[in-house]
Coordinates of C-alpha atoms in Angstrom, one line a residue:
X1 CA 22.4 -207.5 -100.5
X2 CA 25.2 -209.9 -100.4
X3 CA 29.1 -210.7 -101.9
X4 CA 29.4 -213.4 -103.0
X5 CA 32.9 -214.9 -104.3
X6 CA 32.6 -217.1 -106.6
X7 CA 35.9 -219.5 -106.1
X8 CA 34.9 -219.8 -102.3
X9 CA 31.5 -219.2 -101.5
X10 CA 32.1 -216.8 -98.7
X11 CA 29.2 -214.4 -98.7
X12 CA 29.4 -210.5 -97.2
X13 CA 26.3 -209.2 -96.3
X14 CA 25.8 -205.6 -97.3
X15 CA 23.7 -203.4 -95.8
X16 CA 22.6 -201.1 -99.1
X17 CA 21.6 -197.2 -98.7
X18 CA 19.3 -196.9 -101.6
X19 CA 17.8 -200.3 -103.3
X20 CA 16.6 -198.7 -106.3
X21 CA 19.6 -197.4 -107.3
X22 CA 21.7 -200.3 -106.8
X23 CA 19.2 -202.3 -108.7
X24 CA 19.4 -199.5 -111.6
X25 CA 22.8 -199.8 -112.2
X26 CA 23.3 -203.7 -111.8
X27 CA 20.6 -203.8 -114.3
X28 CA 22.5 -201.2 -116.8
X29 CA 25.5 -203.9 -116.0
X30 CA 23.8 -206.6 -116.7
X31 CA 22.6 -205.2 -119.9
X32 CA 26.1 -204.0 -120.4
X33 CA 26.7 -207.7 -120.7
X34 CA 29.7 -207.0 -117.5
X35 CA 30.4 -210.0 -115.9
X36 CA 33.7 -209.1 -114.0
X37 CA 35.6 -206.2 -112.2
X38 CA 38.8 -206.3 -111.7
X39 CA 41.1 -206.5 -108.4
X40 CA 42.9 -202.9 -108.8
X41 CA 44.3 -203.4 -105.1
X42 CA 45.0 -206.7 -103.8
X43 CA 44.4 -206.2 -100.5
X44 CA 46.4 -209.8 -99.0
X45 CA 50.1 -208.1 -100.3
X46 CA 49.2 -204.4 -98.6
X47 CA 48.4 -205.9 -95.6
X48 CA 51.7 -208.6 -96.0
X49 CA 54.2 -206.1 -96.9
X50 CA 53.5 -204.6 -92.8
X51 CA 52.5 -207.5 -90.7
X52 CA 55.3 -210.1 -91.9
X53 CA 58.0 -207.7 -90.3
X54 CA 55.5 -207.0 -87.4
X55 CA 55.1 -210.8 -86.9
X56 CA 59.0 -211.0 -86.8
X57 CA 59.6 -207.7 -84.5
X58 CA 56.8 -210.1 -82.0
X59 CA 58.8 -213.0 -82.2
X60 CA 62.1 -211.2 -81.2
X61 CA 60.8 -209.3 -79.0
X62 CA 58.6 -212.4 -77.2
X63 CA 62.6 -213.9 -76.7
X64 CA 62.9 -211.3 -74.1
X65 CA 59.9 -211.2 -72.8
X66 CA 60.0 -215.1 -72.3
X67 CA 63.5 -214.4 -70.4
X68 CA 62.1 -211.8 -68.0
X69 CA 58.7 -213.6 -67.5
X70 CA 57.0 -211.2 -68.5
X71 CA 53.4 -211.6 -70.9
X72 CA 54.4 -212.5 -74.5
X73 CA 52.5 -211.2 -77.7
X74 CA 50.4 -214.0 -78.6
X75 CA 51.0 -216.0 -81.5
X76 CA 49.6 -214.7 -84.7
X77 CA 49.0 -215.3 -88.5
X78 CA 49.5 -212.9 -91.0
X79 CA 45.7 -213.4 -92.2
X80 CA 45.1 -212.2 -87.9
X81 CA 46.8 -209.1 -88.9
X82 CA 44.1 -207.8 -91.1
X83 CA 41.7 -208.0 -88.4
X84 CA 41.5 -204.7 -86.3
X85 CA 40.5 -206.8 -83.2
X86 CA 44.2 -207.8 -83.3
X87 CA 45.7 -204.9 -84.1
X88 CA 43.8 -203.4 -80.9
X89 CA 44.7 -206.5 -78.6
X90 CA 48.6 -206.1 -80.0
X91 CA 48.9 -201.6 -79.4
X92 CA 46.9 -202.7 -75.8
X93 CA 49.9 -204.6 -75.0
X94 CA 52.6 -203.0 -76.2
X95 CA 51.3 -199.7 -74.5
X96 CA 51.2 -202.4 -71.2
X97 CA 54.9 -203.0 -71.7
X98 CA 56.0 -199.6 -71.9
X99 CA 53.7 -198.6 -69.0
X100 CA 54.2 -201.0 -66.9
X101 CA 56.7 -203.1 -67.6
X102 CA 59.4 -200.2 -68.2
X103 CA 60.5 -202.4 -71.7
X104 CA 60.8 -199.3 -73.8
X105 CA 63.1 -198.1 -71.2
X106 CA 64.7 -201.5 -70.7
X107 CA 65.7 -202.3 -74.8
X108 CA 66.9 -198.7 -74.9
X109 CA 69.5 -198.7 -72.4
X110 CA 70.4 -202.7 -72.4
X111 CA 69.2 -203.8 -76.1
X112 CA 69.2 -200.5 -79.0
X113 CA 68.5 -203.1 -81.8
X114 CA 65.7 -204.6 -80.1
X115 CA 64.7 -201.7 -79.5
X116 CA 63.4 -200.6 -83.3
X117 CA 61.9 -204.2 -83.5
X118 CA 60.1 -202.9 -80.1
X119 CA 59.1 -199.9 -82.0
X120 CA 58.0 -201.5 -84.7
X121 CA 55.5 -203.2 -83.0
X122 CA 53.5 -199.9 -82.3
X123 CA 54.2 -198.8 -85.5
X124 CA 53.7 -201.7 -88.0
X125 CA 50.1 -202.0 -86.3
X126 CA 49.3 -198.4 -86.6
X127 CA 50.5 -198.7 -90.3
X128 CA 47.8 -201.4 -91.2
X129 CA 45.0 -199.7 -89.3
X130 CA 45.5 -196.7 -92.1
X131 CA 45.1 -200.0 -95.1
X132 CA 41.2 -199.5 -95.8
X133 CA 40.5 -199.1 -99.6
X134 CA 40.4 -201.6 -102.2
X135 CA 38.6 -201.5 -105.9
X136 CA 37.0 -204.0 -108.1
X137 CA 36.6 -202.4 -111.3
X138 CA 35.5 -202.9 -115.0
X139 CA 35.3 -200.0 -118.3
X140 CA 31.5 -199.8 -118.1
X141 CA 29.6 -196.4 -117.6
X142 CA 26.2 -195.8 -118.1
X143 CA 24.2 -192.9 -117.5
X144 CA 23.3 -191.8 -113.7
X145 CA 19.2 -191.0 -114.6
X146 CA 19.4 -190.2 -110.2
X147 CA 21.3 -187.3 -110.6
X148 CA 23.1 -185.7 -107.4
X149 CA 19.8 -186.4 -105.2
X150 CA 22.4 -190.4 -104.6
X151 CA 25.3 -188.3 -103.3
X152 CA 25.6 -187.9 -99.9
X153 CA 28.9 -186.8 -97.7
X154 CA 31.0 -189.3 -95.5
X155 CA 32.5 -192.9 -95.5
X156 CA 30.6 -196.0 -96.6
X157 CA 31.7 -199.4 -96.6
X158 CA 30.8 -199.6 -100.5
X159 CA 30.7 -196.6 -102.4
X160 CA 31.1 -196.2 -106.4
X161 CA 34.2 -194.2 -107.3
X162 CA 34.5 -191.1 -108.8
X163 CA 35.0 -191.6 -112.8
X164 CA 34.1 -188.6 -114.3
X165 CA 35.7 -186.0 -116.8
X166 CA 36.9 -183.7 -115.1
X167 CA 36.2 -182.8 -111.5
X168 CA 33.2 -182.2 -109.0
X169 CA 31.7 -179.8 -107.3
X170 CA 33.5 -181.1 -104.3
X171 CA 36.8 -181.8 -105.7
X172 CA 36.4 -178.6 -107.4
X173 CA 36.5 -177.1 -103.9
X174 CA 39.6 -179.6 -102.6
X175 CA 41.6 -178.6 -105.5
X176 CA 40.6 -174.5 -105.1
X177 CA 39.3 -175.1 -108.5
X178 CA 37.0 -172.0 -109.9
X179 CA 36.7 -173.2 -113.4
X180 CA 32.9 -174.5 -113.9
X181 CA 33.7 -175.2 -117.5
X182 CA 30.8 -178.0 -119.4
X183 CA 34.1 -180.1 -119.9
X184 CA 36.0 -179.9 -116.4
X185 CA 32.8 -180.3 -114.4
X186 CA 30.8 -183.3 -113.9
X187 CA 28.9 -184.6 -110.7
X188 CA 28.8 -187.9 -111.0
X189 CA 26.9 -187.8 -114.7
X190 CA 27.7 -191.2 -115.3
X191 CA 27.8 -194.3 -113.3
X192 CA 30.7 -196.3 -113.8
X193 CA 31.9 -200.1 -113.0
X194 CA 34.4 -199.5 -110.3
X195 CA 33.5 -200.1 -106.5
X196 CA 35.5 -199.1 -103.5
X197 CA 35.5 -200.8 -100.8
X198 CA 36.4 -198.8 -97.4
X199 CA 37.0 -201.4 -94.9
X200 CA 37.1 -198.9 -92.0
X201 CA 34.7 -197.1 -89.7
X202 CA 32.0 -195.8 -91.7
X203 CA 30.1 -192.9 -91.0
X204 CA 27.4 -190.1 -92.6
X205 CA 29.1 -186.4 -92.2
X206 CA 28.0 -183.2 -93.2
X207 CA 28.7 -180.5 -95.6
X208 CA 31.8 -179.3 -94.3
X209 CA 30.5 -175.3 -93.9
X210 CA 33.2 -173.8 -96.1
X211 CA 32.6 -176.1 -99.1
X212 CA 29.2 -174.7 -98.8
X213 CA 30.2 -171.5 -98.8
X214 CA 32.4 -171.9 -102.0
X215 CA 29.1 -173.5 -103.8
X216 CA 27.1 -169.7 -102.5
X217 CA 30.1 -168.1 -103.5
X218 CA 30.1 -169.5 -107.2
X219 CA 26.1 -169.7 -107.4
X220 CA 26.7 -174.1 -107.9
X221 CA 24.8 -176.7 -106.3
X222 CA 26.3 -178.1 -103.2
X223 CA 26.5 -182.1 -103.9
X224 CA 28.0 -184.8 -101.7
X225 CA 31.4 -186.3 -101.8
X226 CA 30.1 -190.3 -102.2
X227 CA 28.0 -191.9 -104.0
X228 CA 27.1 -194.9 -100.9
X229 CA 26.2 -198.1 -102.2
X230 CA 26.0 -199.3 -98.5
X231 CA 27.6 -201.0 -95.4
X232 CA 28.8 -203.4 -94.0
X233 CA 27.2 -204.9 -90.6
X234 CA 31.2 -206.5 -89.6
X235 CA 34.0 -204.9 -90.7
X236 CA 36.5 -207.1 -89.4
X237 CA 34.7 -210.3 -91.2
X238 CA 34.9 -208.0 -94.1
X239 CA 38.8 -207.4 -93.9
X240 CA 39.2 -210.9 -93.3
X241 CA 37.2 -212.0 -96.4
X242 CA 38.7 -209.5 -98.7
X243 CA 41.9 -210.6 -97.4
X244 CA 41.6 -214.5 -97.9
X245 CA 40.1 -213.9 -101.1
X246 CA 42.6 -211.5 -102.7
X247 CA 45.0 -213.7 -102.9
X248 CA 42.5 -216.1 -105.5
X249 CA 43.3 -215.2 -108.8
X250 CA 40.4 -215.1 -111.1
X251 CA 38.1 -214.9 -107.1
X252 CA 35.0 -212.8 -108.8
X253 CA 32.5 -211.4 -106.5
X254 CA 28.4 -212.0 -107.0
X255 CA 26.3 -209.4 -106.2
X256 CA 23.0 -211.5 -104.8
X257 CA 20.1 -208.7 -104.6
X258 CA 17.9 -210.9 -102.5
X259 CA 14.3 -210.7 -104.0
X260 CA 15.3 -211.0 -107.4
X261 CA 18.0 -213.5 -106.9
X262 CA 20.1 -211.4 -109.4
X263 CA 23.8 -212.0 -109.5
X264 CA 26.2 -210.1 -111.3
X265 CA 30.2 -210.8 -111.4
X266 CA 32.3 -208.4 -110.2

């Protein structure tokens, strides 16, 4: 499966969990008649609003550096910054500096202002490590005929979010939640238009052992905490796409299911 934005024409391959599911509920889009999901996140400004005073705690703090001799921080753009290659090189050097280099030390006792800019730099990188989840989203909901057999527990790159009335099994168990009313409990009865997209590590978990022993406890089925659409095979291309294309307005994505050539907006 791919993205596909439709201002650009940079594609995102996807690497889907179950096919006939996704292709069940692009179809109930498509016969929806939704052609668009909305940015609920845009991704660009999160990611700005940390690295454009981390690119200006590197350039003050690259003065110094430049004085002493010493290895500068390399010259980067704020799109860089969304890349967790970078953020990796940048901490790698920082922790050089302190370690090595005694600079920690150095703008504590000679420069205090630098100093926080020094700080920043481990900080402000850390900060847009923890930036991983953005939504497209739209008002359709159609029935989930898959039941909880789709849910599974643990990050994926693309998952559908949770959109129900009321809570889940799960969240029931988050929120110490013993009311399994009709109304306040749903597990993913109906599949909705909204996608999250985790650009982080994904991963498959299991059922942590106390949830399951809540569900024994309360005689209710144990069901995952995601519904996975699937993964991504680079993560960083994905951060970088999602960040160059967020700031697009109107930058649909197209869902291209391969086989059937079937694109729908999103």
């Amino acid at each position: 499966m791919k993205l596909v934005w439709s201002k650009t024409g940079d594609q995102l391959d996807v690497e889907v969990e179950n096919q006939q599911f996704v292709d069940y509920w692009l179809d109930q889009m498509s016969q929806a008649g939704v052609t668009t999901l909305s940015k609920l996140k845009t991704f660009h400004k999160i990611i700005d609003h940390n690295a454009i005073p981390l690119l200006h705690a590197i350039n003050i703090v690259n003065v110094y550096l430049e004085k002493f001799k010493i290895d500068k921080f390399k010259n980067y753009t704020l799109e860089d910054m969304s890349l967790y290659a970078t953020l990796n090189e940048i901490h790698n050097h920082w922790t050089y500096l302190c370690a090595e280099k005694k600079m920690w030390m150095f703008f504590s006792n000679n420069a205090p202002s630098v100093l926080a800019e020094f700080d920043y730099i481990n900080n402000g990188s850390h900060n847009i490590e923890k930036i991983k989840v953005v939504h497209y989203s739209s008002k359709c909901r159609v029935p989930n005929l898959f039941g909880t057999g789709v849910l599974s527990f643990g990050k994926w790159n693309v998952s559908m979010f949770y959109e129900d009335l009321g809570k889940s099994h799960y969240h029931k168990w988050l929120a110490f939640d013993t009311n399994f009313s009709k109304n306040d409990t749903s597990n993913y009865k109906d599949l909705t238009g909204t996608l999250e997209f985790y650009l982080g590590r994904a991963y498959k978990d299991e059922s942590p052992k106390s949830y399951v022993d809540f569900c024994m406890a309360h005689n209710i089925e144990v069901v995952g905490n995601v519904l996975p659409i699937g993964n991504f095979k680079d993560v960083d291309k994905a951060r970088k796409m999602f960040y160059t294309n967020s700031s697009i307005e109107h930058n649909g994505i197209q869902i291209n299911r391969g086989k059937k050539n079937v694109r729908t907006t999103i």
